[in-house]
mmCIF file with all atom_site columns, C-alpha atoms in Angstrom:
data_model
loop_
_atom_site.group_PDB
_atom_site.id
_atom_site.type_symbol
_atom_site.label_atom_id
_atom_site.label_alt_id
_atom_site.label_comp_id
_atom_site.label_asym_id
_atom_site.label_entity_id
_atom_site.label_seq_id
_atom_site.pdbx_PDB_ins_code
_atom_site.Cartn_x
_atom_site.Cartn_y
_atom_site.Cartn_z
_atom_site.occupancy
_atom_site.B_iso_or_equiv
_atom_site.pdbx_formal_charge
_atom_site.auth_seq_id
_atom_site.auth_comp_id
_atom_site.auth_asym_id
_atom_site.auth_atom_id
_atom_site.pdbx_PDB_model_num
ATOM 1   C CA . UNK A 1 1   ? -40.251 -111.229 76.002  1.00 87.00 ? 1   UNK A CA 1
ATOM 2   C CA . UNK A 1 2   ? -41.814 -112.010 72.408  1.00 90.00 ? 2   UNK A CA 1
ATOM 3   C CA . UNK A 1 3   ? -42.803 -115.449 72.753  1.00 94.00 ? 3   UNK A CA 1
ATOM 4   C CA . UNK A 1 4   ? -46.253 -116.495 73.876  1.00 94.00 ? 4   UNK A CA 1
ATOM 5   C CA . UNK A 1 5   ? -47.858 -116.514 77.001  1.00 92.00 ? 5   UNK A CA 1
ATOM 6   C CA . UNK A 1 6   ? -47.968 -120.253 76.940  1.00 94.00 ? 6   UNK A CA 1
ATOM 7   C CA . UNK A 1 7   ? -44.122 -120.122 77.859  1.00 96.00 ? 7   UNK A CA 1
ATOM 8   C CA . UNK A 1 8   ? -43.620 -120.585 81.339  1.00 97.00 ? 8   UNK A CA 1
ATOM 9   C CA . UNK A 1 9   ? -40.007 -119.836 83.581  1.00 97.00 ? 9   UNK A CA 1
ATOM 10  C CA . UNK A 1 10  ? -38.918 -122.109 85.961  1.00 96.00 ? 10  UNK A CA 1
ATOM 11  C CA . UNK A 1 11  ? -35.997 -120.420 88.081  1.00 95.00 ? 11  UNK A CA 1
ATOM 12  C CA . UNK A 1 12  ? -34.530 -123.239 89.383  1.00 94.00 ? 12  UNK A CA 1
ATOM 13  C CA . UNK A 1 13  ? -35.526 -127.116 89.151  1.00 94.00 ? 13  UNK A CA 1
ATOM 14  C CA . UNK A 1 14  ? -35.333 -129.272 92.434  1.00 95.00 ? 14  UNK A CA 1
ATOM 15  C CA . UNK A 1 15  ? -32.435 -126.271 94.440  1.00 93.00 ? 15  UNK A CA 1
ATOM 16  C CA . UNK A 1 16  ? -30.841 -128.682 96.357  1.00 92.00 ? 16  UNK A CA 1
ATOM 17  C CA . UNK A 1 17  ? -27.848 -128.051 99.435  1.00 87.00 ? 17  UNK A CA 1
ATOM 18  C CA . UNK A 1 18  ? -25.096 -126.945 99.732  1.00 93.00 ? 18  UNK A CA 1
ATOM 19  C CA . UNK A 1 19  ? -27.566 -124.068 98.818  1.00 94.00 ? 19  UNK A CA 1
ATOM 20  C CA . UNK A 1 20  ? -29.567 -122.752 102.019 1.00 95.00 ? 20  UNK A CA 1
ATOM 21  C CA . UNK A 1 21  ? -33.378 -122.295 102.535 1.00 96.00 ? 21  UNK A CA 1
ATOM 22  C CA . UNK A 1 22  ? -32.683 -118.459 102.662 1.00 96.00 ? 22  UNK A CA 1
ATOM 23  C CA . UNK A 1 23  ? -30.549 -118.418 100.020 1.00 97.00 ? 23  UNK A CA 1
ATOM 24  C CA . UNK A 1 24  ? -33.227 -120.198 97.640  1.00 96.00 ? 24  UNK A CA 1
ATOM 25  C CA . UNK A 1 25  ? -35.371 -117.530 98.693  1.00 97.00 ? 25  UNK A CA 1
ATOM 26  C CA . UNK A 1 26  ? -33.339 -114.785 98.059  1.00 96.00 ? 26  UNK A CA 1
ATOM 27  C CA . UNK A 1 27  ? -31.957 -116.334 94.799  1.00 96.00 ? 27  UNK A CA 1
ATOM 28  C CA . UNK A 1 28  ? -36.386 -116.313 93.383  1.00 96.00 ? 28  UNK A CA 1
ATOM 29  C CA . UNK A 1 29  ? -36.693 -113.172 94.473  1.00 96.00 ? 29  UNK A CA 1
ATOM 30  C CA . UNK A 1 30  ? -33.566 -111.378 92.978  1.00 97.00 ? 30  UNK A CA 1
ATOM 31  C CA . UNK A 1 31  ? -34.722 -113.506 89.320  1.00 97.00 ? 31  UNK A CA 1
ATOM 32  C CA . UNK A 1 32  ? -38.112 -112.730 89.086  1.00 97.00 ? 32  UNK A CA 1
ATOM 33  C CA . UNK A 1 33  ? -37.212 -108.656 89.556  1.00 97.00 ? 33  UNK A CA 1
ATOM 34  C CA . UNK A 1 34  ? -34.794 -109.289 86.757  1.00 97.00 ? 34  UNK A CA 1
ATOM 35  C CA . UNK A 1 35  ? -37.376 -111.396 84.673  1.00 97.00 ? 35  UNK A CA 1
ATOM 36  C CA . UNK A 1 36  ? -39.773 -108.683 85.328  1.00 97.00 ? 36  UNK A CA 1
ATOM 37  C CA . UNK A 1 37  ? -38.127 -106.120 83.518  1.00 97.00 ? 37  UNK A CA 1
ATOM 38  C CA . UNK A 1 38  ? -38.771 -107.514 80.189  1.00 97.00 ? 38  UNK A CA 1
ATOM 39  C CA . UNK A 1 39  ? -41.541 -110.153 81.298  1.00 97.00 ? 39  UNK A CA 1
ATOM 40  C CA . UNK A 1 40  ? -44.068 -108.298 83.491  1.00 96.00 ? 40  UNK A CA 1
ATOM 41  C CA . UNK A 1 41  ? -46.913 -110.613 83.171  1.00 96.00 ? 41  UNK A CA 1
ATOM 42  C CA . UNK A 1 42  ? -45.478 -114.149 82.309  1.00 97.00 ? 42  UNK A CA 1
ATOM 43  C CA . UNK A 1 43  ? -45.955 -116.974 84.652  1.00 98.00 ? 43  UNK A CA 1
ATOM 44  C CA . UNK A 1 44  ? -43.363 -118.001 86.667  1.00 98.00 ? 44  UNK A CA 1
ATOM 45  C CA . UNK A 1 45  ? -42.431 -121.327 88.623  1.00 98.00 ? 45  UNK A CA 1
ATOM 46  C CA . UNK A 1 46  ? -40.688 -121.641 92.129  1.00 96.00 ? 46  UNK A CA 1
ATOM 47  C CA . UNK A 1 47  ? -39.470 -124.618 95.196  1.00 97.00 ? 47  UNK A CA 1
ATOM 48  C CA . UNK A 1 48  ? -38.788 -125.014 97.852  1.00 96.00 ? 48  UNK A CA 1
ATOM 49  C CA . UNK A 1 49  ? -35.233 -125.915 98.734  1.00 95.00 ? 49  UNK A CA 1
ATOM 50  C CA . UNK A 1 50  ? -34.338 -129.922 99.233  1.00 91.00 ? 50  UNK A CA 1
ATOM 51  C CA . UNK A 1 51  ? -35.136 -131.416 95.644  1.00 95.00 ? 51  UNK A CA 1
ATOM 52  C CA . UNK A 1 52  ? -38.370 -129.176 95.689  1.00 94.00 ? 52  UNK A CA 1
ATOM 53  C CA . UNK A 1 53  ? -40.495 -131.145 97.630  1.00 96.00 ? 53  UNK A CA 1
ATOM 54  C CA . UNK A 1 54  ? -43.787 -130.424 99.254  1.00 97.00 ? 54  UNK A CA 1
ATOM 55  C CA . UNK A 1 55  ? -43.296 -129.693 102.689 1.00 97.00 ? 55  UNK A CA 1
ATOM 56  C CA . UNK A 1 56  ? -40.170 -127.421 101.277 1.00 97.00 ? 56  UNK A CA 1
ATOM 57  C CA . UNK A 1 57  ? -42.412 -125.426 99.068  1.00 97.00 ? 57  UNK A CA 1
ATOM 58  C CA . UNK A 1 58  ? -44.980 -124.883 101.934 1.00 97.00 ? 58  UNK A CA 1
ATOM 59  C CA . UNK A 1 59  ? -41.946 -123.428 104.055 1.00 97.00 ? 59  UNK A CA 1
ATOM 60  C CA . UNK A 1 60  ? -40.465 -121.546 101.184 1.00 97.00 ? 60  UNK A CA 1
ATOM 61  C CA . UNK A 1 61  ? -40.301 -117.522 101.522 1.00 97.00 ? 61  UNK A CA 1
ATOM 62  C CA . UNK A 1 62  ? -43.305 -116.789 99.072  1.00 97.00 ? 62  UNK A CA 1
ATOM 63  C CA . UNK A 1 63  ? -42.211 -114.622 96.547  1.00 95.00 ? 63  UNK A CA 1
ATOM 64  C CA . UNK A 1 64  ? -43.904 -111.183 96.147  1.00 93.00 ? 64  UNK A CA 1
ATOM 65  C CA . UNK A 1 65  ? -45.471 -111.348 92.651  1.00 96.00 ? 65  UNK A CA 1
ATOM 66  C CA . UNK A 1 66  ? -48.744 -112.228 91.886  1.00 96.00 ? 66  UNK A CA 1
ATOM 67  C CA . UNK A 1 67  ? -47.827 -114.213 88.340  1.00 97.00 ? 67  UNK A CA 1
ATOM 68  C CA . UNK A 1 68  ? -46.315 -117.074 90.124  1.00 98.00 ? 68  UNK A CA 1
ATOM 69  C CA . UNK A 1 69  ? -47.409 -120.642 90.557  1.00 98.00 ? 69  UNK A CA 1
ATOM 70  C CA . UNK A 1 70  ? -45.726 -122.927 93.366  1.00 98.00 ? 70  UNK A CA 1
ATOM 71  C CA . UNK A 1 71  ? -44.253 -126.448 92.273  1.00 98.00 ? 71  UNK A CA 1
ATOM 72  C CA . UNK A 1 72  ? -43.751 -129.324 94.424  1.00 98.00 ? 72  UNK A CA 1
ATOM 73  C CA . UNK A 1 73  ? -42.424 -132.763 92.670  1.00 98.00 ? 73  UNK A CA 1
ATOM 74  C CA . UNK A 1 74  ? -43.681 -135.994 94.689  1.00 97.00 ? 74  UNK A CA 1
ATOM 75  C CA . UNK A 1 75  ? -42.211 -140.245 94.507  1.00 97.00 ? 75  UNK A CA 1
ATOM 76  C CA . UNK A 1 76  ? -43.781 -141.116 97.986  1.00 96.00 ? 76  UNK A CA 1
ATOM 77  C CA . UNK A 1 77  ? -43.262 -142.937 99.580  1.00 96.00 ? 77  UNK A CA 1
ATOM 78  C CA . UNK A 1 78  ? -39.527 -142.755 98.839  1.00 95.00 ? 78  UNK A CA 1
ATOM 79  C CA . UNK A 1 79  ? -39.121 -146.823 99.396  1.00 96.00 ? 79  UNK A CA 1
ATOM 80  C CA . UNK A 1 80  ? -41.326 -147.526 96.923  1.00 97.00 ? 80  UNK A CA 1
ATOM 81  C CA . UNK A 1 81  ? -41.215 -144.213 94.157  1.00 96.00 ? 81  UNK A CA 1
ATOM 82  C CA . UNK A 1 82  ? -37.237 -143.828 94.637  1.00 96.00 ? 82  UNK A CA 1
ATOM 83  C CA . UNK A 1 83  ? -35.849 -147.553 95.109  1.00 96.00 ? 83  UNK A CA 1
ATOM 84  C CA . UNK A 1 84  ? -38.603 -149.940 94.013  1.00 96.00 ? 84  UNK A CA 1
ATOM 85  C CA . UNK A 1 85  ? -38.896 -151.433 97.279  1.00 97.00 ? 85  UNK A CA 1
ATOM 86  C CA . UNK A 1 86  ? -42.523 -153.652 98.364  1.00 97.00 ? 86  UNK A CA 1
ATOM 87  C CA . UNK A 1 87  ? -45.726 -153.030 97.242  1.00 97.00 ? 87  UNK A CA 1
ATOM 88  C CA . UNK A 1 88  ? -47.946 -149.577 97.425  1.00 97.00 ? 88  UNK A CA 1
ATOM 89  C CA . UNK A 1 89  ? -51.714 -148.616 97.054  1.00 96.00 ? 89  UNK A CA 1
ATOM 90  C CA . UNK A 1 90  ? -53.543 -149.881 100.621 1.00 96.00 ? 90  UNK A CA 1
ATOM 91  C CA . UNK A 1 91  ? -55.950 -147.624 101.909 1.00 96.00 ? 91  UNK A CA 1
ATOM 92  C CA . UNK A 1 92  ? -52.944 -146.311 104.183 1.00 97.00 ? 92  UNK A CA 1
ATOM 93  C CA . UNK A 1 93  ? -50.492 -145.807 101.719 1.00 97.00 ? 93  UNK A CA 1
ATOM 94  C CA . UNK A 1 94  ? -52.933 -143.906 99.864  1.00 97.00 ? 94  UNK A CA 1
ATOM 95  C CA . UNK A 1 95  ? -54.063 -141.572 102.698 1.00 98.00 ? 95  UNK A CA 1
ATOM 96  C CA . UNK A 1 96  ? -50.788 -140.633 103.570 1.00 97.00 ? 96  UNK A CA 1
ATOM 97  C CA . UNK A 1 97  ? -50.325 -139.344 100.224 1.00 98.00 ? 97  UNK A CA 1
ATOM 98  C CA . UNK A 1 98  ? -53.673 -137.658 100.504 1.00 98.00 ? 98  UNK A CA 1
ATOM 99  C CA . UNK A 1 99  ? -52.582 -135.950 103.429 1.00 98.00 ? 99  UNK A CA 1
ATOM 100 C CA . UNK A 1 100 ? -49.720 -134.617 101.873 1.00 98.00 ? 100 UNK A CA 1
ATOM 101 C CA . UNK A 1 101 ? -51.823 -133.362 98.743  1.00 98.00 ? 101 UNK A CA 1
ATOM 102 C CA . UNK A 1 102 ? -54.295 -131.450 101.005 1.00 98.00 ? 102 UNK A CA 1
ATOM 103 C CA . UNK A 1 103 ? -51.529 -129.614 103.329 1.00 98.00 ? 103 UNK A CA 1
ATOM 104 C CA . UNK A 1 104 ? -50.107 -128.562 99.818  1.00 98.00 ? 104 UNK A CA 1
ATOM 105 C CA . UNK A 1 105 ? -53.775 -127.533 98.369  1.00 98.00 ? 105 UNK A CA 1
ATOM 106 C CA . UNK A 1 106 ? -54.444 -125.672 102.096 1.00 98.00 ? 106 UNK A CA 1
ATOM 107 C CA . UNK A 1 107 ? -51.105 -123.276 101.206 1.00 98.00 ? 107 UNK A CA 1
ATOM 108 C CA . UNK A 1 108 ? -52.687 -122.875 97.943  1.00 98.00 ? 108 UNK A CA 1
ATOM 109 C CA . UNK A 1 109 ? -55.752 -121.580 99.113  1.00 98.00 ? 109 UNK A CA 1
ATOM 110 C CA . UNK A 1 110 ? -54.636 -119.578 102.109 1.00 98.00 ? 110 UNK A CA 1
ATOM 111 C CA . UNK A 1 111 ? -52.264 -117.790 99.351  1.00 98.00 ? 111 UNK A CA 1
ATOM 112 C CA . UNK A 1 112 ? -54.140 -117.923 96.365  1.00 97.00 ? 112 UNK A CA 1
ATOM 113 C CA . UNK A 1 113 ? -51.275 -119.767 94.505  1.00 98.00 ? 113 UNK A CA 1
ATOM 114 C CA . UNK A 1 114 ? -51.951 -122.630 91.728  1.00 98.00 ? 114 UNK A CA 1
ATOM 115 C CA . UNK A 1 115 ? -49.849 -125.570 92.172  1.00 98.00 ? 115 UNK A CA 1
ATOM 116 C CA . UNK A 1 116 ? -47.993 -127.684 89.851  1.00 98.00 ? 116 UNK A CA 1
ATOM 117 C CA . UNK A 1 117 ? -46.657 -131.294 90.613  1.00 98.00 ? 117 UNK A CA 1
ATOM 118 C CA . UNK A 1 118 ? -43.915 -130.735 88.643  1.00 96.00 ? 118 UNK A CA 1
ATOM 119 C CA . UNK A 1 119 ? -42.121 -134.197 88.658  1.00 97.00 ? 119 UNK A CA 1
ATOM 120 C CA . UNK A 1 120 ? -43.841 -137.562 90.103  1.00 97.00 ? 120 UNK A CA 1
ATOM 121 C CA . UNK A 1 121 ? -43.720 -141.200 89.347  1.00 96.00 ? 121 UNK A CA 1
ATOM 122 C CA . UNK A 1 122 ? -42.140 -144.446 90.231  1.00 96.00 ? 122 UNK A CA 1
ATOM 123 C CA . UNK A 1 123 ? -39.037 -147.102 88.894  1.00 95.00 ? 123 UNK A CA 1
ATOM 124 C CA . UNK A 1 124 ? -40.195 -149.754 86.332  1.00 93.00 ? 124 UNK A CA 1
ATOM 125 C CA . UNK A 1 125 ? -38.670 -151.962 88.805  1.00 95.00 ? 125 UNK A CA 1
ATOM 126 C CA . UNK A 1 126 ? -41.028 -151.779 91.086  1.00 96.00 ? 126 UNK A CA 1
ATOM 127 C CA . UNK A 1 127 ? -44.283 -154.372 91.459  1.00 96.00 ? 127 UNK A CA 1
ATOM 128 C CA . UNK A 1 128 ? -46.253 -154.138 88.432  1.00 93.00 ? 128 UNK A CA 1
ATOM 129 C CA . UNK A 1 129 ? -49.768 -153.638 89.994  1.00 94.00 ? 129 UNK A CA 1
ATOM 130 C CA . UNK A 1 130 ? -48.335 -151.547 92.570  1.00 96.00 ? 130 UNK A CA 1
ATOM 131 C CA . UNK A 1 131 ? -46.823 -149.123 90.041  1.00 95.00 ? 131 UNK A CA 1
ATOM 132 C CA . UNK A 1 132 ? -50.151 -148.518 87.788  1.00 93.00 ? 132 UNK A CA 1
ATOM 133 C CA . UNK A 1 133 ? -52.087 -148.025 91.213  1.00 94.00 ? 133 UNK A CA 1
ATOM 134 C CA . UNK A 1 134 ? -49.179 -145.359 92.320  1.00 96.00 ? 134 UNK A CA 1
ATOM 135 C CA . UNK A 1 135 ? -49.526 -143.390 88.372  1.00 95.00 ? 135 UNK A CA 1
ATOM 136 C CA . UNK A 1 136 ? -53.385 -143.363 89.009  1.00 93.00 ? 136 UNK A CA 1
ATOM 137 C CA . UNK A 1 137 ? -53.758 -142.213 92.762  1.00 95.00 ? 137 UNK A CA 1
ATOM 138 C CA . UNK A 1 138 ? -51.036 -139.459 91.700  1.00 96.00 ? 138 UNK A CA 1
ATOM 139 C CA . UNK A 1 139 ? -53.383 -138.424 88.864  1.00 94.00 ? 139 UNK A CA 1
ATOM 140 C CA . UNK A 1 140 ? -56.605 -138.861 90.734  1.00 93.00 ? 140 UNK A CA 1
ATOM 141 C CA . UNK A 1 141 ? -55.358 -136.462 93.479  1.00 96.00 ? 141 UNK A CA 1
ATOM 142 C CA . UNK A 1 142 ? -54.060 -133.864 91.114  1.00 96.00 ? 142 UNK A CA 1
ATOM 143 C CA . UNK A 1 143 ? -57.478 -133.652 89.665  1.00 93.00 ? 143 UNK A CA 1
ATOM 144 C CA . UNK A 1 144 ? -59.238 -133.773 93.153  1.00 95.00 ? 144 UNK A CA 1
ATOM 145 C CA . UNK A 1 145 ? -56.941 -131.081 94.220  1.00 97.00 ? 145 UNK A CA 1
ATOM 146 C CA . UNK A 1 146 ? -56.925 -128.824 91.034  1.00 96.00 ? 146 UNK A CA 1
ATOM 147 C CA . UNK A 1 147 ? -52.672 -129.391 90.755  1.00 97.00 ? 147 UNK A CA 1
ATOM 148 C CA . UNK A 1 148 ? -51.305 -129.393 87.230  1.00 96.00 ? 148 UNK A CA 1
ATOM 149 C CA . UNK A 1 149 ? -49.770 -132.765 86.931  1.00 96.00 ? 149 UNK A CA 1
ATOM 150 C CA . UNK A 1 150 ? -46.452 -133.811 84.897  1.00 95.00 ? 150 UNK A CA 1
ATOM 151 C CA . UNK A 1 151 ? -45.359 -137.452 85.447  1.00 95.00 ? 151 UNK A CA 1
ATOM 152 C CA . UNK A 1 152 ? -41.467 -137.682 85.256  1.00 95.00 ? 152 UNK A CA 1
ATOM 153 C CA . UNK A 1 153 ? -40.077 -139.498 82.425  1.00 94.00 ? 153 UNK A CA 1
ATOM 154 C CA . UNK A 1 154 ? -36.790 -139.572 82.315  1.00 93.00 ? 154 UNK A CA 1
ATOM 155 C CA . UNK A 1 155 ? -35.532 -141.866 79.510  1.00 90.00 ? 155 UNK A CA 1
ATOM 156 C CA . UNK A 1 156 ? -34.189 -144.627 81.431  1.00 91.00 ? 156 UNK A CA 1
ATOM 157 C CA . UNK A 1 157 ? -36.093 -146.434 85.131  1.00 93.00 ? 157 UNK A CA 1
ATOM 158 C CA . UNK A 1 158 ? -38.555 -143.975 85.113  1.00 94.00 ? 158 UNK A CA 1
ATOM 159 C CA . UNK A 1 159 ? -39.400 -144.367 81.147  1.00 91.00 ? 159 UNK A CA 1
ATOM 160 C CA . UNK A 1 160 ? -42.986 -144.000 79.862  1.00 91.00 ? 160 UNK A CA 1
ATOM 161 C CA . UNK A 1 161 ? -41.912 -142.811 76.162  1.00 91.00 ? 161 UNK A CA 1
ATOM 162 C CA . UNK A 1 162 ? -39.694 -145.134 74.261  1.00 89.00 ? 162 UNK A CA 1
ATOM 163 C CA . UNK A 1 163 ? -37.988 -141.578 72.633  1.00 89.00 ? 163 UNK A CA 1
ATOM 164 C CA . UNK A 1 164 ? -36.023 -143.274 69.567  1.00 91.00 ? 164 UNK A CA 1
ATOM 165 C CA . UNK A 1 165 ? -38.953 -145.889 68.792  1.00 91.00 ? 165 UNK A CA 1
ATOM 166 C CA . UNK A 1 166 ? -41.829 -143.209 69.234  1.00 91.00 ? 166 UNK A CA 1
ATOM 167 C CA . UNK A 1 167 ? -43.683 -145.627 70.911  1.00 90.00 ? 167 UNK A CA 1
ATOM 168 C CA . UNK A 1 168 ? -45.428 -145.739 74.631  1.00 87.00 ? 168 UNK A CA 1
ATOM 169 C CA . UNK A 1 169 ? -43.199 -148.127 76.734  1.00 74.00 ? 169 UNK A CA 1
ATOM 170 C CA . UNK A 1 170 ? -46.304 -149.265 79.243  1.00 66.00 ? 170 UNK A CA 1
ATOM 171 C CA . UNK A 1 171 ? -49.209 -148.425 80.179  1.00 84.00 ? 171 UNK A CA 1
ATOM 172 C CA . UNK A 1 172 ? -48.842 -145.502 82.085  1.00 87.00 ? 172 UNK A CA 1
ATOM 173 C CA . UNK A 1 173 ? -50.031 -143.688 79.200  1.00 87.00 ? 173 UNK A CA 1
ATOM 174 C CA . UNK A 1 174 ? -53.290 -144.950 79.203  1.00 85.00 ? 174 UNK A CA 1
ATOM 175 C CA . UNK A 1 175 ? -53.335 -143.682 82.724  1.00 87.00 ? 175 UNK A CA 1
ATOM 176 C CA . UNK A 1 176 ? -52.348 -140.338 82.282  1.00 86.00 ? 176 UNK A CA 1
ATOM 177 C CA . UNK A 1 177 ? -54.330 -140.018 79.523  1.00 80.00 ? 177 UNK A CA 1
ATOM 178 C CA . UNK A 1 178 ? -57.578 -141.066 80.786  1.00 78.00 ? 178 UNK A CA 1
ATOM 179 C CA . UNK A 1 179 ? -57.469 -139.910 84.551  1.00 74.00 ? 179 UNK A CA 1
ATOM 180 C CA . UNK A 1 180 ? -58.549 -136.390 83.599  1.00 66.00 ? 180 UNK A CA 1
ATOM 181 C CA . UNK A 1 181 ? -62.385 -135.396 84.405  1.00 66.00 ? 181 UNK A CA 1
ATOM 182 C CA . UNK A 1 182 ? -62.197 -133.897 80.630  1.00 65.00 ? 182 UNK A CA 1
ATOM 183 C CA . UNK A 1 183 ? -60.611 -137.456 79.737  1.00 65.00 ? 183 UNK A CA 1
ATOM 184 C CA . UNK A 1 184 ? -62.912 -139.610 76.859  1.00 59.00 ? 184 UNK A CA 1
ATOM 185 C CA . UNK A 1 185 ? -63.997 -142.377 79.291  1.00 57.00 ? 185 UNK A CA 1
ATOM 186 C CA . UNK A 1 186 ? -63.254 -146.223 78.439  1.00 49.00 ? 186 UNK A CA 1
ATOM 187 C CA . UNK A 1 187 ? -66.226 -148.889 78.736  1.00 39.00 ? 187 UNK A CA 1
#
């Protein structure tokens, strides 16, 4: 309860079955009571059930608190973000992802909730060109939609840190890092 305001919770990270839709629900409600006691004010993170994605986190029981911020993590199309499979960024490929991003930012507004896209990206495996275009539509969108982005790097096929060297492995940096409307702008 002493640390800073800057700390956010996160009850549970991508609630997955054999856990139920209801009992997801119930389990965010029951924590944040308990989290309350000591942490009245602090922000606090829920999902949906099903590896938190959107369409779970627009179904999910919203819980009654008005500190909370609704997370929805995002590797659409699965083919491509999850398996490496073809090529991605046509103008379709990129409106069905719009499409997702405004039913998410339409739940935001009807319930006055701030959204984080807690996990997104892509495998290194996947077509080079296709991969770069697939990190900046993800950041574009966030921005256009006012969601608090957070590309997933996990260490391994969806690296963007080299940890041990302390080095960027790509340049996925350079797109996170310059897709923000606050972002110094490159000639």
């Amino acid at each position: 309860k002493n640390k800073s305001e800057k700390l956010i919770f996160e009850i549970a990270n991508e609630p997955v079955s054999p856990m139920t839709k209801a009992q997801n629900d119930e389990m965010h409600q029951k924590a944040i009571k308990v989290i309350r006691k000591t942490n009245p004010t602090r922000l606090i993170i829920f999902q949906g059930i099903d590896w938190g994605g959107s369409d779970a986190l627009i179904n999910a029981a919203i819980p009654n608190d008005p500190y909370i911020i609704g997370s929805f993590h995002s590797y659409d199309p699965y083919l491509f973000g999850l398996e490496g499979k073809g090529t991605w960024g046509t103008a379709s490929d990129i409106s069905a992802l719009r499409a997702k991003f405004q039913k998410v930012k339409d739940w935001s507004d009807k319930n006055n909730i701030p959204v984080f896209l807690g996990e997104f990206g892509s495998l290194k495996k996947c077509d080079y060109n296709s991969r770069m275009k697939h990190y900046k539509t993800y950041m574009e969108l966030s921005e256009t939609f006012g969601f608090a982005p957070a590309a997933w790097d996990d260490g391994g096929d969806f690296r963007i840190m080299n940890r041990s060297a302390k080095t960027w492995d790509d340049d996925i940096k350079d797109i996170i890092a310059h897709s923000s409307l606050l972002s110094p702008k490159m000639p």
